[in-house]
XYZ file of C-alpha atoms in Angstrom:
612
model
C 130.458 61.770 77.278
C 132.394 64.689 78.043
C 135.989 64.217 79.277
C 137.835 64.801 82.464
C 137.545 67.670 84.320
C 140.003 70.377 84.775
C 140.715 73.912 86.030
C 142.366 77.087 84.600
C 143.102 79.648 87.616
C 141.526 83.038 87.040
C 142.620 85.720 89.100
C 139.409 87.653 90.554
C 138.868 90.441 93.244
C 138.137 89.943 96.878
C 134.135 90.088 97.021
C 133.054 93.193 98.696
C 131.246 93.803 102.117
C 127.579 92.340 101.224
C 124.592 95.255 101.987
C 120.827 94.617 102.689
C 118.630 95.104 98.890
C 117.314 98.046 98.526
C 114.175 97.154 99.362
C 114.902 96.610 102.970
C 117.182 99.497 103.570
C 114.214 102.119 102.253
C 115.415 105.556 100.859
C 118.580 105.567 103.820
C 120.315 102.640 101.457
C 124.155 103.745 100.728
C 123.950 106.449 103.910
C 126.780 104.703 105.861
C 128.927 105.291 102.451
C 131.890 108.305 103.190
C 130.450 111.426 101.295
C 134.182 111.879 100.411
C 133.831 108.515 98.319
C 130.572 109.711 96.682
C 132.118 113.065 96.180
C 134.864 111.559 94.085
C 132.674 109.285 92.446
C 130.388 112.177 91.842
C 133.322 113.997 89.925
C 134.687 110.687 87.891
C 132.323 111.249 85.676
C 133.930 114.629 84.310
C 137.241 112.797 83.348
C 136.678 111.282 79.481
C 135.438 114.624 78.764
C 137.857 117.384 80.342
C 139.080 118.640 77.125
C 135.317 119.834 76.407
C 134.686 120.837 79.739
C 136.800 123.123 79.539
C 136.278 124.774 76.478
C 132.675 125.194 78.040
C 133.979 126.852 81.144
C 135.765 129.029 78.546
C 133.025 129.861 76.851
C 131.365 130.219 80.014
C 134.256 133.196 81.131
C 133.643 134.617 77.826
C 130.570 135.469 77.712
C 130.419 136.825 81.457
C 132.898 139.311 80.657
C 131.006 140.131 77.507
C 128.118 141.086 79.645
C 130.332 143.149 81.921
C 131.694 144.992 79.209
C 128.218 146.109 77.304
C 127.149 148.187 80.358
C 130.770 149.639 80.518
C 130.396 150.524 76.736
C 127.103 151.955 77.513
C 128.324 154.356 79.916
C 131.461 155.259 77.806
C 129.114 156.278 75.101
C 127.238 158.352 77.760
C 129.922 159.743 79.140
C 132.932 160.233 77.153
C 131.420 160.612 73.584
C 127.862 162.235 74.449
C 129.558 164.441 77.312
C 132.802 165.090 76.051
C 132.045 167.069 73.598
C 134.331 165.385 70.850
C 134.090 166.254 67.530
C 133.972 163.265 65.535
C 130.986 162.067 68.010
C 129.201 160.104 65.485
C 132.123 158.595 63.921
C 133.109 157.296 67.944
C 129.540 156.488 68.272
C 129.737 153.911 64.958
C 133.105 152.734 66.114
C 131.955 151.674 69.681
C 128.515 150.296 68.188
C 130.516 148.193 65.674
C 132.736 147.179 68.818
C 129.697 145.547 70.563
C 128.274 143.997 67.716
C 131.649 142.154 67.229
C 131.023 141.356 71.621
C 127.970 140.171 70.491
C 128.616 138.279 67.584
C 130.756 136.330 69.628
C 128.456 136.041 72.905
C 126.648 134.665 70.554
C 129.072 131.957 69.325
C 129.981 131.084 72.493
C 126.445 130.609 74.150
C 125.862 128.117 71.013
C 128.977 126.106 72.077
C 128.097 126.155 75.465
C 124.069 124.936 74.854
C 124.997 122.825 72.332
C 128.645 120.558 73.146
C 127.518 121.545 77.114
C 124.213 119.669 76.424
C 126.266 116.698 74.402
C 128.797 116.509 77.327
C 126.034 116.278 79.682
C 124.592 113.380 77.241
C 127.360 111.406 77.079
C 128.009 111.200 80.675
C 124.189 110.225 81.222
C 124.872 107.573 78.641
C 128.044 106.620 80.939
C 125.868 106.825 84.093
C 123.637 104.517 82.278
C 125.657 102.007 80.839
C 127.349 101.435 84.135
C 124.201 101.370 85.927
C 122.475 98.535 83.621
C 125.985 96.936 84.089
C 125.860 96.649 87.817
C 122.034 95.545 87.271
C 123.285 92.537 85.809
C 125.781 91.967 88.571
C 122.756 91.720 90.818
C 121.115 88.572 92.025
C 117.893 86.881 91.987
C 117.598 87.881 95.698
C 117.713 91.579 94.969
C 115.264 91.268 92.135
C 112.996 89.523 94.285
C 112.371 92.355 96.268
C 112.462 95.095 93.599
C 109.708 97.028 91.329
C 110.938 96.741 87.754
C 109.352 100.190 87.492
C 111.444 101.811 90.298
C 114.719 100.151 88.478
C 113.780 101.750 85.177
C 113.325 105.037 87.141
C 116.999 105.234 88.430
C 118.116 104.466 84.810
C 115.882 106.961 83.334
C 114.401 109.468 85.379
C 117.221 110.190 88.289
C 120.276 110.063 85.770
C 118.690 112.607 83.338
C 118.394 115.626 85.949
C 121.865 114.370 87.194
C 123.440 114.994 83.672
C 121.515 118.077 83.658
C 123.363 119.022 86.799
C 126.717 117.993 85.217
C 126.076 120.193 82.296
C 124.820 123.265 83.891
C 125.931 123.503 87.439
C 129.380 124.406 86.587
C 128.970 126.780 84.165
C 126.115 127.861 86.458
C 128.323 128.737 89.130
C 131.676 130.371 87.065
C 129.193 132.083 85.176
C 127.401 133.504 88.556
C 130.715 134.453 90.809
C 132.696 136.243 87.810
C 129.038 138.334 87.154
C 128.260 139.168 90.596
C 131.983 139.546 91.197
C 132.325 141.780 88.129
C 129.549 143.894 88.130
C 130.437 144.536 92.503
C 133.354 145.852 91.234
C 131.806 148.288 88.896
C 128.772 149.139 90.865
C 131.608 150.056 94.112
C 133.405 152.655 91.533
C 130.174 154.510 90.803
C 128.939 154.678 94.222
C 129.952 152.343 97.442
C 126.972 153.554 99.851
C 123.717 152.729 97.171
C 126.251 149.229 96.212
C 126.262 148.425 100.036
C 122.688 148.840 100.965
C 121.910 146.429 97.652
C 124.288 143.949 98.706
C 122.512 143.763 101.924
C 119.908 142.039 100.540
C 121.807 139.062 99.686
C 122.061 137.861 103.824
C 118.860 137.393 103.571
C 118.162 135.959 100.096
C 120.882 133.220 101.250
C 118.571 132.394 104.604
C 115.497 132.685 102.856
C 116.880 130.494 100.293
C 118.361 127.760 102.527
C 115.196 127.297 104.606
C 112.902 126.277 101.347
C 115.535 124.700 99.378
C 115.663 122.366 102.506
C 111.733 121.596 102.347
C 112.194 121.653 98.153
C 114.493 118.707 98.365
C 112.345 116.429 100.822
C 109.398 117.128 98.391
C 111.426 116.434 95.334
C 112.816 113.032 96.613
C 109.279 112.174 97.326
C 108.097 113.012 93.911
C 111.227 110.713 92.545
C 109.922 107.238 94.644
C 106.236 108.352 93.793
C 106.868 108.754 89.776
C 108.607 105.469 90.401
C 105.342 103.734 92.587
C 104.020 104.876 89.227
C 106.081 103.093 87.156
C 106.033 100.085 88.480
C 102.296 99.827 88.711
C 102.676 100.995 85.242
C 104.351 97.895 83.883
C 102.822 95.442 86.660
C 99.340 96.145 85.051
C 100.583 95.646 81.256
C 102.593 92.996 81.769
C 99.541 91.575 83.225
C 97.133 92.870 80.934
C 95.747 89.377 79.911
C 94.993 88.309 83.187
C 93.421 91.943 84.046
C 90.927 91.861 81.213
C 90.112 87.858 81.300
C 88.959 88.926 84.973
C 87.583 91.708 83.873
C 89.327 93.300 86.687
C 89.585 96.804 85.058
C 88.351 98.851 87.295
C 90.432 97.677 90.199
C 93.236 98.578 88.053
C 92.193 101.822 87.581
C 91.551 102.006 91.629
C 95.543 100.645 92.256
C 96.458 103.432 90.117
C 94.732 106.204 90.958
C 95.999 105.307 94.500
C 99.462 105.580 92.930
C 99.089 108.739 90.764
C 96.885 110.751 93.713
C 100.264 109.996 96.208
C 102.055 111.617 93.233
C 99.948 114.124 93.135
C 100.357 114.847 96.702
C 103.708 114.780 96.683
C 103.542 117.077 93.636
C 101.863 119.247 95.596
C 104.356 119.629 98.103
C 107.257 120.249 95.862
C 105.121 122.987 93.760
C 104.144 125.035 97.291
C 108.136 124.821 98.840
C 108.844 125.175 94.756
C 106.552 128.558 94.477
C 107.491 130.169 98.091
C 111.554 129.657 97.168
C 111.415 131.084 93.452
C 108.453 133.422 94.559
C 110.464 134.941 97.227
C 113.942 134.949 95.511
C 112.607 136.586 92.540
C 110.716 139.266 94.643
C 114.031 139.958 96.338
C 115.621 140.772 92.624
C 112.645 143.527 92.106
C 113.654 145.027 95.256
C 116.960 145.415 94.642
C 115.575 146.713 91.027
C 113.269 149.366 92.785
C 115.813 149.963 95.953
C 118.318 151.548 92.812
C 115.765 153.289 91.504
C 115.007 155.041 94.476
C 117.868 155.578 95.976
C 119.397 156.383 92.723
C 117.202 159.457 92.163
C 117.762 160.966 95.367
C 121.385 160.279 94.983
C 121.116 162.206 91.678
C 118.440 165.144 93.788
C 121.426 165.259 96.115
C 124.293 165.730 92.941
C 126.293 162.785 94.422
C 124.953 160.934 91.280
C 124.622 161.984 87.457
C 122.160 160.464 85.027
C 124.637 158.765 82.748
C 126.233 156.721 85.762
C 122.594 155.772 87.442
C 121.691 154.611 83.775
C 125.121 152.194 83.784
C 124.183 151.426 87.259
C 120.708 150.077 86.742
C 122.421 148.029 83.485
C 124.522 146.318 85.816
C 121.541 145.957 88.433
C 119.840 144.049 85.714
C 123.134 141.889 85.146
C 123.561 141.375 88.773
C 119.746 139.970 88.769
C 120.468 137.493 85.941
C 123.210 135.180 87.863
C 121.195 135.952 90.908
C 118.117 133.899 88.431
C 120.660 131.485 87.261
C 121.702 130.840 91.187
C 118.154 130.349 92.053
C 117.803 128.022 88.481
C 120.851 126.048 89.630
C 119.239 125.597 93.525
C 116.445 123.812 91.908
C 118.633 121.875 89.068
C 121.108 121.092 92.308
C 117.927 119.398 94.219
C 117.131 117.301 91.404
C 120.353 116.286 90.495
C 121.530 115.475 94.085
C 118.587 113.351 94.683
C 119.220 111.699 91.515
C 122.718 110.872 92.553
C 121.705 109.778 95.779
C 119.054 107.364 94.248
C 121.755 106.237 91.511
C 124.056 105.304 93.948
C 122.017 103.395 96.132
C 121.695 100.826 93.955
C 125.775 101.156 92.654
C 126.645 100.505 96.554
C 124.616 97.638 96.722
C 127.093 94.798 96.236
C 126.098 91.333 94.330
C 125.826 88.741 97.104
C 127.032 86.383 95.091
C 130.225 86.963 93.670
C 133.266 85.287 92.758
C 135.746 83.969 95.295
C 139.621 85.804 95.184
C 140.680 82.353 93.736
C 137.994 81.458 91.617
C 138.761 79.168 89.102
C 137.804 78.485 85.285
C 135.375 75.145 85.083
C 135.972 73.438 82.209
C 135.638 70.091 80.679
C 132.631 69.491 83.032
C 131.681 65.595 83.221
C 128.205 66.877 85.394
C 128.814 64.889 88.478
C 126.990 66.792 91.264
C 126.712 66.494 95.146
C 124.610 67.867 97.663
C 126.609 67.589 100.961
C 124.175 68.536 104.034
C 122.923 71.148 102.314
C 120.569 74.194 104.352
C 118.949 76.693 102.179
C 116.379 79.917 103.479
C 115.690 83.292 101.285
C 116.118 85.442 104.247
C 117.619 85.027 107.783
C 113.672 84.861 109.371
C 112.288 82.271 107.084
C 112.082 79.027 108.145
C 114.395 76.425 105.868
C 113.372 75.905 102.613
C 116.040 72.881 101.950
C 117.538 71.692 105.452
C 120.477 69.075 105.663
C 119.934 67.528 102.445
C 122.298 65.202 100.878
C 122.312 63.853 97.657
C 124.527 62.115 94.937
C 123.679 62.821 91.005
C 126.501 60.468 88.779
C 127.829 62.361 85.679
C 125.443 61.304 82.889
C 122.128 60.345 85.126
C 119.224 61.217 84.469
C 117.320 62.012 87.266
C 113.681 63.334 87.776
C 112.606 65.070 91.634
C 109.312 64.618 92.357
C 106.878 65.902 95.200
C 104.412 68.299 96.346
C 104.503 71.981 96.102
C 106.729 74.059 98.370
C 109.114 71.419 99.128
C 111.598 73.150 97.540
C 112.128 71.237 94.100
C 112.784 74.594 92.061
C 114.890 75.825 95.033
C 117.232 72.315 94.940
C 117.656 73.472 91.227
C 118.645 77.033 91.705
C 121.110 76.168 93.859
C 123.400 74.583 91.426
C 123.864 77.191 88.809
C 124.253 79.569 92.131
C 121.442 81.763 91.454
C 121.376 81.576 95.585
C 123.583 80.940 98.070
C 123.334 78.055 99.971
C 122.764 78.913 104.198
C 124.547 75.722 104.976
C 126.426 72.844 103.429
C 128.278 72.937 99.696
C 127.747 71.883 96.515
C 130.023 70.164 94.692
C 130.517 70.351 91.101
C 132.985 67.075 89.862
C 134.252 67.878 93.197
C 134.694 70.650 92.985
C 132.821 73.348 95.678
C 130.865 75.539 93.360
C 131.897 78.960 95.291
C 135.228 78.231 94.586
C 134.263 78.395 90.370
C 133.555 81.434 88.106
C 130.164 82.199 87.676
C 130.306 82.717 84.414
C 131.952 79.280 83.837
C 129.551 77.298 85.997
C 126.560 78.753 84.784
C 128.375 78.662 81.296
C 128.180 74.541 82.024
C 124.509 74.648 82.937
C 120.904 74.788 80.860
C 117.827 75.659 82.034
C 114.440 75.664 80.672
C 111.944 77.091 83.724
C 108.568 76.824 84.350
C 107.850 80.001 83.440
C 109.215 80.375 79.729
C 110.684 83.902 79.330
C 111.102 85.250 75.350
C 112.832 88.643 74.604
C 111.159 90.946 71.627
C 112.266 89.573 68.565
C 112.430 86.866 66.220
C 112.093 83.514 66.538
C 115.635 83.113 64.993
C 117.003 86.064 67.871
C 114.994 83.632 70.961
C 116.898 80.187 70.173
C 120.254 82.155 69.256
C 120.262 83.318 72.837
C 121.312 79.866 74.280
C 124.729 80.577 71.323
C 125.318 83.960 70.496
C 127.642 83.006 67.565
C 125.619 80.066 66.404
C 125.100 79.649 62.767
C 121.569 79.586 60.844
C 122.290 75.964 60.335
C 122.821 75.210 63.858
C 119.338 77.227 64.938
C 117.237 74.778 62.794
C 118.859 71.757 64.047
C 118.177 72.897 67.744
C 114.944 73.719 66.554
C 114.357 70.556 64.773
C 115.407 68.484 68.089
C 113.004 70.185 70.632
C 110.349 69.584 67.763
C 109.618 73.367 66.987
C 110.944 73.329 63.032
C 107.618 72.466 61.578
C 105.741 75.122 63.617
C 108.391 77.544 62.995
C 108.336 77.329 59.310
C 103.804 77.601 59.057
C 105.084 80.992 60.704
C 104.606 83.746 58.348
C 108.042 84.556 58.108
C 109.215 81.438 59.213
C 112.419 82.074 61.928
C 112.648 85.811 60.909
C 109.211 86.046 62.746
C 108.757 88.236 65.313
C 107.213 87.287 67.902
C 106.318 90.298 69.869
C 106.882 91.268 73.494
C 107.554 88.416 75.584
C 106.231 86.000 72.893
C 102.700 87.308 72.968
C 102.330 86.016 69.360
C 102.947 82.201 70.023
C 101.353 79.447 71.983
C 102.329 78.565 75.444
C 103.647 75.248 73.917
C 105.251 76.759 71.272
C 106.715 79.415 73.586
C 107.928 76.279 76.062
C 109.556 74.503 72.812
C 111.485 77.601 71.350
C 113.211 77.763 75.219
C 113.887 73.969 74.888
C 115.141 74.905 71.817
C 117.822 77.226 73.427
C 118.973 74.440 75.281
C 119.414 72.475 72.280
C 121.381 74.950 71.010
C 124.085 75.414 74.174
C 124.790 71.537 74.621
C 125.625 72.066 78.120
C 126.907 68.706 79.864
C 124.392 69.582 82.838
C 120.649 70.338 81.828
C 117.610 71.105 84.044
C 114.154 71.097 83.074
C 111.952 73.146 85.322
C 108.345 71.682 84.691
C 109.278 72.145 81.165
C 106.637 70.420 79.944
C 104.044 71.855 82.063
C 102.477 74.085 79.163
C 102.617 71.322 76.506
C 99.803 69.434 75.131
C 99.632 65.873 74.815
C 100.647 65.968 71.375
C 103.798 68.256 71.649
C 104.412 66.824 75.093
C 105.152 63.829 73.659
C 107.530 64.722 70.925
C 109.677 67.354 73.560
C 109.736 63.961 75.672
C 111.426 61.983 72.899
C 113.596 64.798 72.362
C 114.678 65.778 76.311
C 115.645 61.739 76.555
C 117.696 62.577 73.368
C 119.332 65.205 75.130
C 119.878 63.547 78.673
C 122.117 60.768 76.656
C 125.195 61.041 78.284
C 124.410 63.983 80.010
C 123.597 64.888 83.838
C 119.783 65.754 83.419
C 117.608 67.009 86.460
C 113.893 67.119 85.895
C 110.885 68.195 88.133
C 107.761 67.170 87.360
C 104.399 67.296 87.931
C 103.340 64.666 85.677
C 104.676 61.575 86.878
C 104.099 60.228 83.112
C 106.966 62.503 81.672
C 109.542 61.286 83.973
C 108.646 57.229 83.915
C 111.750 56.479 81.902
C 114.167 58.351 84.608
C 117.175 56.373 85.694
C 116.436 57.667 89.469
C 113.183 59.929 91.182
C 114.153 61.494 94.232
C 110.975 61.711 95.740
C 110.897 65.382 98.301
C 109.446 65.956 100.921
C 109.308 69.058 103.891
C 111.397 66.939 106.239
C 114.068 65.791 102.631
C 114.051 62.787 100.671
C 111.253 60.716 101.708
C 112.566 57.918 98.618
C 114.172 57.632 95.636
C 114.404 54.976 93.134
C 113.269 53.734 89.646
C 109.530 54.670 88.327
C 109.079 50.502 89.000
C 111.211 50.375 92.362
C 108.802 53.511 94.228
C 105.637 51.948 92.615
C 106.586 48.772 94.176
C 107.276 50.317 97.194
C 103.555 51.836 97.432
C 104.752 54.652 98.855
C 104.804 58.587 98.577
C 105.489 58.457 94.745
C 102.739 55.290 94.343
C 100.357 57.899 95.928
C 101.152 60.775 94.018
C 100.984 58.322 90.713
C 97.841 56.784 91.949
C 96.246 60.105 92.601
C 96.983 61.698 89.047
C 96.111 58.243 87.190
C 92.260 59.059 88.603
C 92.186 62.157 86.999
């Protein structure tokens, strides 16, 4: 028996303002947020790494006033060596030439830097954006994730915080790069002549509307290609996940129907984003030819006219074509912008969805748990409109019983059970751990206190040594086999080929459903906690193994507050109490003899499975 309880205070935050899951709140989820917050949230991300960032942005300055300077060499070539008449021409013409290699060499150096520790910066804060993101995942309950595609989750983490590191990386040096060239070469292109600079710069008015109008329509499309890739997704891993049940149904073809219904709403929304995609690029770039043939034009008259000379029309069209590459990198950084933004916007929606359950600003450690528990009027729904799942139910488990809950589906056995560990909050009531409310406990500690094996046996990719070290991170190899050995799954285990260094494939494929049920059994094992449940856990067994799990559960429960629910009445006969549930509560409880005697609900339910 464990001892007496006790508490250790832990200090914990105030639990924030719950919001609605995702699901319900659609693509406007996280729009009441401040964009002040998410702009500062936006820029957190730069802090670990502002020693490299700028070094990039120096690189970046470097190598725009590299490519100011060629065209400036260019024209002092054509100007002061070629038309000056010096004598020692070709020795000024090697010295300038060896000058702009040396730009060049290190143009060269510094676009490396900048592609390759820009890139790495922009990795390492997607691995950040990641990290935290999986992090707050966990955070989230059972209610969120009942409403969630798995493939839409993995799309956030994946997808959405890719383009936004790609943003991170190149926007910046994007933009320094852009204003110091355009700047720059303004500068230049004024000095050589202000009325053919003017009418060029004219233009960019109307490039800006232009580009404003379909970078609005680009960014609609694009967020609809985002939740579309994710429909995708999640269809994706719904149908291979499933892939068992698909083919013994032979239901292939309706597979292939769901997703082509997926992939053409892709497609459609691909199409969208290609059209707004092909008129903004399309347009911009036919803007930067005009400018192009608008110097060229107006150049030669200029030079008709004498108000122009050859040499400074060629340095002008040089710095034309620089002008046109920022103006390219602009209309590159519109589109990278777009698919950033939305990625930020889809990463935080899920961020600035709080956990619903959290702990308390007082919560307290839970340790040295007996496993007394009480139900005090308790009132339980999954969503305000639902009608009550578990309404005003009381109930009183001693620390150390063993106690089985009985009854027909949907009267909320499972639900009773996820209540305890707070996997969902109760609507009404409390539950009382040794006394103790269980909002007013860690978490971690309560849960910490509390095995499950569930109906439906979940088993990570892995080994069967990696599965039953799960319930004891630090446990020992002898400690694995004697869990193993308890929930009978040591003589299976060892006809395996490799015996517990087995793998056992995604999700267990590669075992049994009984052996599948035993190796989760044998997690249990493995944690001791003083309060166990058993969801159905014997529901996949066979007589045989049934049996033995049985003799090993009543092990277990020695001593320890057990809660079963079961279908088979058989498995449960040796319970110290059945609750027997009903829709309207506890229709009975008693001993397997006591309810039989009584020829009640539970003599019905035994009667009716002893004729089958």
């Amino acid at each position: 028996m464990h001892s007496t309880d006790s508490m250790t205070k832990k200090p914990s935050a105030q639990p924030s303002t719950k919001r609605l899951p995702l699901a319900r709140t659609g693509s406007k989820s996280g729009a009441t947020k401040p964009a002040r917050t998410r702009g500062k949230k936006f820029l957190s991300y730069y802090k670990p790494y502002m020693g490299l960032f700028f070094a990039d942005m120096a690189c970046a300055l470097v190598v725009s006033a590299i490519t100011l300077l060629l065209p400036l060499c260019a024209q002092y070539i054509t100007q002061n060596i070629l038309g000056g008449n010096s004598p020692h021409e070709l020795h000024d013409i090697y010295l300038m030439g060896a000058f702009m290699l040396a730009l060049i060499a290190v143009h060269t150096l510094c676009t490396m830097f900048i592609d390759f520790q820009g890139h790495m910066m922009g990795a390492r804060m997607e691995s950040d954006m990641r990290s935290e993101l999986f992090e707050h995942y966990q955070k989230l309950s059972f209610s969120f994730y009942d409403e969630q595609k798995t493939g839409q989750l993995m799309t956030r983490i994946t997808d959405d915080t890719f383009w936004l590191a790609e943003l991170y990386h190149h926007g910046p040096e994007d933009i320094v790069v852009t204003l110091l060239t355009v700047t720059g070469a303004f500068i230049i292109l004024v000095k050589i002549n202000v009325a053919l600079t003017l009418v060029i710069f004219l233009f960019l008015p109307i490039m800006t509307v232009y580009a404003l109008y379909f970078n609005k329509k680009l960014k609609h499309a694009l967020r609809s290609s985002k939740d579309r890739i994710g429909d995708i997704n999640a269809q994706v891993e719904d149908t291979l996940a499933g892939v068992r049940v698909v083919k013994s149904f032979t239901n292939e073809e309706f597979e292939k129907h769901k997703f082509a219904h997926a992939n053409h709403r892709f497609l459609t929304s691909r199409r969208d984003g290609y059209r707004s995609e092909a008129y903004f690029f399309g347009g911009l770039g036919a803007f930067a030819q005009l400018i192009t043939i608008t110097v060229i034009v107006l150049g030669g008259i200029a030079i008709v006219h004498v108000s122009l000379n050859l040499a400074d029309l060629l340095t002008y069209l040089l710095c034309v074509g620089i002008l046109i590459d920022p103006i390219r990198k602009l209309i590159n950084f519109s589109r990278l912008y777009q698919d950033g933004i939305t990625g930020f916007q889809r990463f935080m929606e899920i961020l600035e969805i709080e956990p619903d359950l959290q702990d308390a600003a007082n919560a307290r450690e839970l340790t040295r748990v007996r496993g007394k528990v009480e139900f005090q009027d308790v009132s339980f729904r999954y969503k305000e409109d639902y009608k009550d799942v578990v309404k005003n139910l009381s109930l009183r488990i001693r620390a150390g019983e063993y106690v089985a809950l009985v009854g027909s589906s949907g009267v909320g056995k499972t639900t009773l059970c996820s209540l305890i560990p707070r996997f969902y909050e109760v609507s009404a009531g409390k539950i009382l751990l040794d006394g103790h409310d269980i909002r007013d406990v860690t978490l971690r500690s309560l849960r910490r206190n509390i095995g499950i094996v569930q109906q439906d046996v979940y088993l990570f990719a892995g080994t069967v040594a990696d599965n039953i070290r799960y319930g004891k991170l630090d446990a020992s190899e002898q400690e694995i086999i004697h869990a193993a050995k308890q929930a009978h799954a040591h003589d299976f285990i060892m006809a395996l080929p490799d015996g517990y260094n087995t793998d056992i494939g995604q999700r267990g494929v590669r075992l049994s459903g009984g052996q599948k049920q035993r190796l989760s059994i044998a997690r249990v094992f493995l944690k001791n906690p003083p309060v166990i449940i058993f969801d159905e856990a014997t529901s996949a067994l066979d007589n045989e193994s049934e049996k033995a799990v049985q003799d090993s559960l009543e092990k277990l429960a020695d001593n320890r507050t057990t809660l079963v629910i079961a279908h088979r009445l058989s498995t449960i006969r040796n319970a110290q109490r059945i609750v027997v549930l009903s829709e309207t509560g506890i229709a009975e409880q008693g001993t397997h003899a006591e309810l039989i005697a009584l020829n009640g609900v539970y003599a019905n339910l035994h009667n009716m499975q002893a004729k089958i």
